[in-house]
Coordinates of C-alpha atoms and ligand atoms in Angstrom, one line a residue:
M1 CA 14.5 -10.8 3.8
R2 CA 14.2 -10.2 0.1
L3 CA 13.1 -6.9 -1.3
V4 CA 11.8 -6.6 -4.9
I5 CA 11.5 -3.1 -6.3
Q6 CA 9.1 -3.1 -9.2
I7 CA 8.9 -0.4 -11.8
P8 CA 5.9 -0.3 -14.1
C9 CA 7.0 1.3 -17.4
Y10 CA 5.4 2.5 -20.5
N11 CA 7.9 4.0 -22.9
E12 CA 10.4 5.1 -20.3
E13 CA 13.7 4.5 -22.1
E14 CA 14.8 8.1 -21.4
T15 CA 14.3 8.2 -17.7
L16 CA 14.8 4.6 -16.7
P17 CA 18.6 4.7 -16.5
E18 CA 18.5 7.4 -13.8
V19 CA 15.7 5.6 -12.0
L20 CA 17.8 2.4 -11.9
A21 CA 21.0 4.3 -11.0
D22 CA 19.1 5.7 -8.0
M23 CA 18.1 2.3 -6.6
P24 CA 19.5 1.4 -3.2
T25 CA 22.0 -1.4 -3.0
E26 CA 21.7 -2.1 0.7
I27 CA 19.1 -1.5 3.3
E28 CA 19.2 -2.4 7.0
G29 CA 17.2 -5.6 7.7
I30 CA 17.1 -6.6 4.0
D31 CA 19.5 -9.3 2.8
D32 CA 18.9 -9.0 -0.9
I33 CA 17.5 -6.3 -3.2
Q34 CA 16.2 -7.2 -6.7
I35 CA 14.8 -4.9 -9.4
L36 CA 11.9 -5.8 -11.5
V37 CA 10.9 -3.8 -14.5
V38 CA 7.4 -4.5 -16.0
D39 CA 7.3 -3.2 -19.6
D40 CA 3.7 -2.6 -20.6
G41 CA 4.1 -3.1 -24.3
S42 CA 6.4 -0.1 -24.8
A43 CA 7.1 1.0 -28.4
D44 CA 10.6 2.2 -27.4
R45 CA 13.6 0.3 -26.0
T46 CA 12.4 0.2 -22.4
A47 CA 13.1 -3.5 -21.9
E48 CA 16.7 -3.4 -23.4
V49 CA 17.5 -0.3 -21.4
A50 CA 16.3 -2.0 -18.3
M51 CA 18.5 -5.0 -18.8
Q52 CA 21.5 -2.8 -19.7
H53 CA 21.2 -0.7 -16.6
G54 CA 21.0 -3.4 -14.0
A55 CA 17.4 -4.6 -13.7
T56 CA 17.4 -8.1 -12.2
R57 CA 14.4 -9.1 -14.2
V58 CA 12.2 -7.7 -17.0
V59 CA 8.8 -8.9 -17.9
Q60 CA 6.9 -7.7 -20.9
H61 CA 3.3 -7.4 -21.8
R62 CA 2.7 -8.1 -25.5
G63 CA 0.5 -5.0 -25.8
N64 CA -0.3 -1.9 -23.7
R65 CA -2.6 -3.2 -20.9
G66 CA -2.6 -0.2 -18.7
L67 CA -1.1 0.6 -15.3
A68 CA -3.5 -1.5 -13.1
Q69 CA -2.7 -4.7 -15.0
T70 CA 1.0 -3.8 -15.1
F71 CA 1.0 -3.4 -11.3
L72 CA -0.6 -6.8 -10.9
T73 CA 1.9 -8.5 -13.2
G74 CA 4.6 -6.9 -11.1
L75 CA 3.1 -8.2 -7.8
D76 CA 2.7 -11.7 -9.3
T77 CA 6.2 -11.8 -10.6
A78 CA 7.7 -10.3 -7.4
L79 CA 5.9 -12.9 -5.3
E80 CA 7.3 -15.7 -7.5
M81 CA 10.7 -14.1 -7.2
G82 CA 10.3 -14.8 -3.4
A83 CA 9.8 -11.2 -2.3
D84 CA 9.1 -10.6 1.4
I85 CA 8.6 -6.9 0.7
I86 CA 7.6 -5.2 -2.6
V87 CA 8.3 -1.6 -3.4
N88 CA 6.6 0.1 -6.3
T89 CA 8.2 3.2 -7.9
D90 CA 7.6 4.9 -11.2
G91 CA 9.7 4.8 -14.4
D92 CA 9.7 8.6 -14.8
H93 CA 12.0 9.2 -11.8
Q94 CA 9.4 11.1 -10.0
Y95 CA 10.1 9.4 -6.7
P96 CA 13.4 9.5 -4.7
G97 CA 15.1 6.1 -4.7
D98 CA 17.1 7.0 -1.7
R99 CA 13.9 7.1 0.4
I100 CA 13.1 3.4 -0.3
D101 CA 14.9 2.5 3.0
D102 CA 12.4 4.6 5.0
L103 CA 9.5 3.2 3.0
V104 CA 10.4 -0.4 3.9
K105 CA 11.3 0.2 7.5
P106 CA 7.8 -0.1 9.0
I107 CA 7.3 -3.4 7.2
V108 CA 10.7 -4.8 8.2
E109 CA 9.8 -3.9 11.8
G110 CA 6.3 -5.5 11.4
D111 CA 4.4 -2.3 12.0
A112 CA 2.6 -2.0 8.7
D113 CA 1.4 -3.9 5.7
L114 CA 1.3 -0.9 3.3
V115 CA 3.5 2.1 3.5
I116 CA 2.7 5.1 1.2
G117 CA 5.3 7.7 0.3
D118 CA 3.4 10.9 1.0
R119 CA 4.4 13.6 -1.5
Q120 CA 3.3 16.3 1.0
T121 CA 1.5 18.1 -1.7
Q122 CA 0.2 20.8 0.7
S123 CA 3.7 22.1 1.4
D124 CA 5.6 21.3 -1.8
P125 CA 6.5 24.5 -3.6
K126 CA 6.4 22.5 -6.9
V127 CA 2.7 22.0 -6.5
K128 CA 0.6 24.9 -7.8
P129 CA -2.1 26.3 -5.5
G130 CA -5.0 25.0 -7.8
K131 CA -3.6 21.5 -7.8
R132 CA -2.9 21.7 -4.1
L133 CA -6.6 22.3 -3.4
F134 CA -7.5 19.6 -5.8
Y135 CA -5.3 17.1 -3.9
R136 CA -6.6 18.2 -0.6
V137 CA -10.3 17.7 -1.6
G138 CA -9.4 14.3 -3.3
N139 CA -7.6 13.0 -0.2
F140 CA -10.4 14.2 2.0
V141 CA -12.9 12.2 -0.1
V142 CA -10.8 9.1 0.0
R143 CA -10.3 9.4 3.7
S144 CA -14.0 9.8 4.4
A145 CA -15.0 7.0 2.0
A146 CA -12.4 4.5 3.1
G147 CA -12.6 5.5 6.7
I148 CA -8.8 5.6 7.3
E149 CA -6.2 8.3 7.6
V150 CA -4.3 8.9 4.4
N151 CA -2.7 12.1 3.2
D152 CA -1.6 11.0 -0.3
A153 CA -3.9 8.3 -1.6
P154 CA -2.8 8.5 -5.3
S155 CA 0.9 8.2 -4.6
G156 CA 2.5 5.4 -6.5
F157 CA 5.6 5.2 -4.2
R158 CA 4.7 2.4 -1.9
A159 CA 6.0 -0.6 0.0
M160 CA 3.9 -3.7 0.7
S161 CA 4.3 -6.8 2.8
R162 CA 4.2 -10.2 1.1
A163 CA 0.9 -11.0 2.9
F164 CA -0.6 -7.7 1.6
A165 CA 0.6 -8.2 -2.0
M166 CA -0.8 -11.8 -2.1
G167 CA -4.3 -10.5 -1.4
V168 CA -4.3 -7.7 -4.0
Y169 CA -6.7 -7.8 -6.9
L170 CA -8.2 -4.9 -8.8
T171 CA -11.6 -4.2 -10.5
N172 CA -10.7 -1.0 -12.3
P173 CA -8.4 -0.9 -15.3
F174 CA -6.8 2.5 -14.6
S175 CA -4.9 2.4 -11.4
Y176 CA -4.1 0.5 -8.2
T177 CA -3.6 3.4 -5.8
I178 CA -7.1 4.1 -4.4
E179 CA -8.5 0.6 -4.7
T180 CA -5.6 -0.9 -2.6
I181 CA -6.3 1.6 0.1
F182 CA -10.0 0.5 0.3
A183 CA -8.9 -3.1 0.5
A184 CA -6.3 -2.4 3.2
A185 CA -9.0 -0.6 5.2
E186 CA -11.5 -3.4 4.8
N187 CA -9.0 -6.1 5.8
R188 CA -7.8 -3.9 8.6
Q189 CA -4.2 -4.1 7.4
P190 CA -2.2 -1.3 9.0
I191 CA -1.1 1.5 6.7
Q192 CA 1.6 4.0 7.4
E193 CA 2.9 7.1 5.5
V194 CA 6.4 8.4 5.1
G195 CA 6.8 12.0 4.0
I196 CA 8.9 12.4 0.9
R197 CA 9.8 15.1 -1.6
T198 CA 9.4 14.2 -5.3
N199 CA 12.1 15.0 -7.8
E200 CA 11.6 17.7 -10.4
A201 CA 9.3 16.4 -13.1
T202 CA 11.2 14.9 -16.0
R203 CA 8.2 14.9 -18.3
K204 CA 4.5 15.5 -18.1
S205 CA 2.3 12.9 -16.5
R206 CA 0.9 10.4 -18.9
L207 CA -1.8 9.1 -16.7
F208 CA -3.1 12.5 -15.9
K209 CA -4.8 13.6 -19.1
G210 CA -6.6 16.7 -17.9
I211 CA -8.5 17.4 -14.7
P212 CA -12.0 16.4 -15.9
Q213 CA -10.9 12.9 -17.0
Y214 CA -8.9 12.4 -13.8
I215 CA -11.9 13.5 -11.6
A216 CA -14.3 11.2 -13.5
R217 CA -12.0 8.2 -13.2
S218 CA -11.2 8.8 -9.5
A219 CA -14.8 9.5 -8.7
S220 CA -15.8 6.2 -10.3
I221 CA -13.1 4.3 -8.4
I222 CA -14.1 5.9 -5.1
L223 CA -17.8 5.4 -5.6
S224 CA -17.4 1.7 -6.6
G225 CA -14.9 1.2 -3.8
Y226 CA -17.4 2.7 -1.3
S227 CA -20.4 0.7 -2.5
M228 CA -18.3 -2.5 -2.8
H229 CA -17.0 -2.3 0.7
N230 CA -20.0 -0.6 2.5
P231 CA -23.0 -1.4 0.4
V232 CA -25.6 -1.0 3.1
K233 CA -24.3 2.4 4.0
A234 CA -23.8 3.5 0.4
F235 CA -27.4 2.6 -0.7
G236 CA -28.7 3.6 2.7
W237 CA -27.5 7.2 2.1
V238 CA -29.1 7.2 -1.3
S239 CA -32.4 5.9 0.1
L240 CA -32.5 8.3 3.0
P241 CA -33.8 11.5 1.2
F242 CA -36.6 9.4 -0.5
I243 CA -37.6 8.0 2.8
L244 CA -37.5 11.4 4.6
V245 CA -39.6 13.1 1.9
G246 CA -42.0 10.2 1.7
V247 CA -42.5 10.2 5.5
G248 CA -42.8 14.0 5.6
L249 CA -45.4 14.2 2.9
G250 CA -47.3 11.2 4.4
L251 CA -47.5 12.8 7.8
R252 CA -48.6 16.0 6.3
F253 CA -51.4 14.2 4.5
L254 CA -52.4 12.4 7.7
Y255 CA -52.5 15.6 9.7
Y256 CA -55.1 17.1 7.3
Y257 CA -56.9 13.9 7.0
V258 CA -57.3 13.5 10.8
Q259 CA -58.6 17.0 11.0
D260 CA -61.2 16.5 8.3
P261 CA -61.7 13.0 6.9
D262 CA -63.9 14.3 4.1
Y263 CA -61.2 16.6 2.9
S264 CA -60.0 15.5 -0.6
G265 CA -57.0 17.8 -1.1
Y266 CA -53.4 16.8 -0.8
I267 CA -53.9 13.6 -2.9
Q268 CA -51.0 14.6 -5.1
S269 CA -48.7 14.7 -2.0
L270 CA -50.1 11.3 -1.0
I271 CA -49.1 9.8 -4.3
L272 CA -45.7 11.5 -4.2
A273 CA -45.2 10.2 -0.7
A274 CA -46.0 6.7 -1.8
I275 CA -43.7 6.9 -4.7
C276 CA -40.9 8.2 -2.5
L277 CA -41.4 5.5 0.1
V278 CA -41.4 2.7 -2.5
V279 CA -38.3 4.1 -4.2
G280 CA -36.5 4.6 -0.9
T281 CA -37.4 1.1 0.3
L282 CA -36.2 -0.5 -2.9
V283 CA -32.9 1.4 -2.9
F284 CA -32.4 0.3 0.7
V285 CA -33.2 -3.3 -0.2
F286 CA -30.5 -3.1 -3.0
G287 CA -28.1 -2.1 -0.2
I288 CA -29.0 -5.2 1.7
L289 CA -28.5 -7.4 -1.4
G290 CA -25.2 -5.6 -1.9
G291 CA -24.3 -6.6 1.6
L292 CA -25.1 -10.3 0.8
V293 CA -23.0 -10.0 -2.4
R294 CA -20.2 -8.6 -0.3
T295 CA -20.3 -11.7 1.9
N296 CA -19.7 -13.8 -1.2
R297 CA -16.9 -11.6 -2.3
L298 CA -15.2 -11.9 1.1
L299 CA -15.4 -15.7 0.8
L300 CA -14.1 -15.7 -2.7
Q301 CA -11.3 -13.4 -1.6
D302 CA -10.4 -15.8 1.1
I303 CA -10.4 -18.8 -1.3
R304 CA -8.3 -16.8 -3.8
L305 CA -5.7 -16.0 -1.2
R306 CA -5.5 -19.6 0.0
I307 CA -5.0 -20.9 -3.6
R308 CA -2.4 -18.2 -4.3
R309 CA -0.5 -19.3 -1.2
L310 CA -0.6 -23.0 -2.3
E311 CA 0.4 -22.0 -5.8
L312 CA 3.5 -20.1 -4.5
E313 CA 4.4 -22.9 -2.0
S314 CA 4.2 -25.6 -4.7
R315 CA 6.3 -23.4 -7.0
E316 CA 8.8 -22.9 -4.3
R317 CA 8.9 -26.7 -3.6
S318 CA 9.4 -27.6 -7.2
K319 CA 12.2 -25.1 -7.5
N320 CA 14.0 -26.7 -4.5
T321 CA 13.7 -30.3 -5.8
Ligands
GDP1 N1 1.5 0.1 -17.7 C1 1.4 1.4 -18.0 N2 2.1 2.2 -17.3 C2 1.9 3.5 -17.5 C3 1.0 4.0 -18.5 N3 1.2 5.3 -18.5 C4 2.1 5.6 -17.6 N4 2.5 4.5 -17.0 C5 3.5 4.3 -15.9 O1 3.0 4.6 -14.7 C6 3.9 5.4 -14.0 C7 3.3 6.7 -13.7 O2 3.0 7.4 -14.9 P1 3.1 9.0 -15.0 O3 2.9 9.3 -16.4 O4 4.4 9.5 -14.4 O5 1.8 9.4 -14.2 P2 1.8 10.2 -12.8 O6 1.6 9.2 -11.7 O7 0.6 11.0 -12.9 O8 3.0 11.0 -12.6 C8 5.2 5.4 -14.8 O9 6.1 4.5 -14.3 C9 4.7 5.1 -16.2 O10 5.7 4.4 -17.0 C10 0.3 3.0 -19.3 O11 -0.5 3.3 -20.2 N5 0.5 1.8 -19.0
MG2 MG1 5.0 10.8 -12.9

């Protein structure tokens, strides 16, 4: 079994040497460990430092394309390198390299497709109370929306099976963390978590530029994930209040009308009821259309996966001949 550890990096020349020094050299059940550094158009010497400090392979983006694209480049390259398991860790040495063996274990044993290093933010003394609450609420929202148990959705310390990695694609440019959880839930690929402790921060987060921006981005990823994977439910929830108000006002009108057919009051509520019912029905129909679009996406997803498999197989064959 081959393990490829990928490290997405944007200007990480300072911390990359310690990250690379911390990489495991042997793990039970793994025959071969390779290190892949993906340099996202860094302005510093990230790529040179990576080569000097033992990376097996370095790929570079010409410009800065963002973490989501960098993650995808990493997966593509790792699959081409013949990875059976892929681990993602960060270039700022936030995650403990000596826990990679625990991270890959459930995959080696065939019990999971995705293993997340849970930073245990609720009990970590390094996490301030305000941020702790913030993580708690965020993880609750992801759990409810994706419909699976996760304690640390935004953790970037992960192990993935080859089958899982082959199916990954992203629709948002910011991050891979939450979207891949939605996908795993939809495809019913088993997820496990392994409790870890992060290292002391070596520098400030570059992705986390203030709470409002973080909330806005995460909310948009969660909302689009929820409506992409459960369109009927998502639009159904939006249509529900309109339908309820419409039916309520309509019944109220009927009640008075039955008592006195000549009575001309409550016309305003009748109009409002009609508007609410029309809007509610329309929104619900959008959900049904969304469901049909989803069927198409699942088909495309399946075709994409089959093409990817063929591509990798033919590459492997041409390498061997
Ligand atoms: N590709 C890419 N990676 C980035 C960018 N900003 C940060 N990263 C990488 O993403 C990982 C996590 O970044 P970090 O700033 O530590 O954010 P944190 O997850 O909030 O701690 C690190 O490996 C960074 O090198 C970026 O603009 N592009
Ligand atoms: Mg970090």
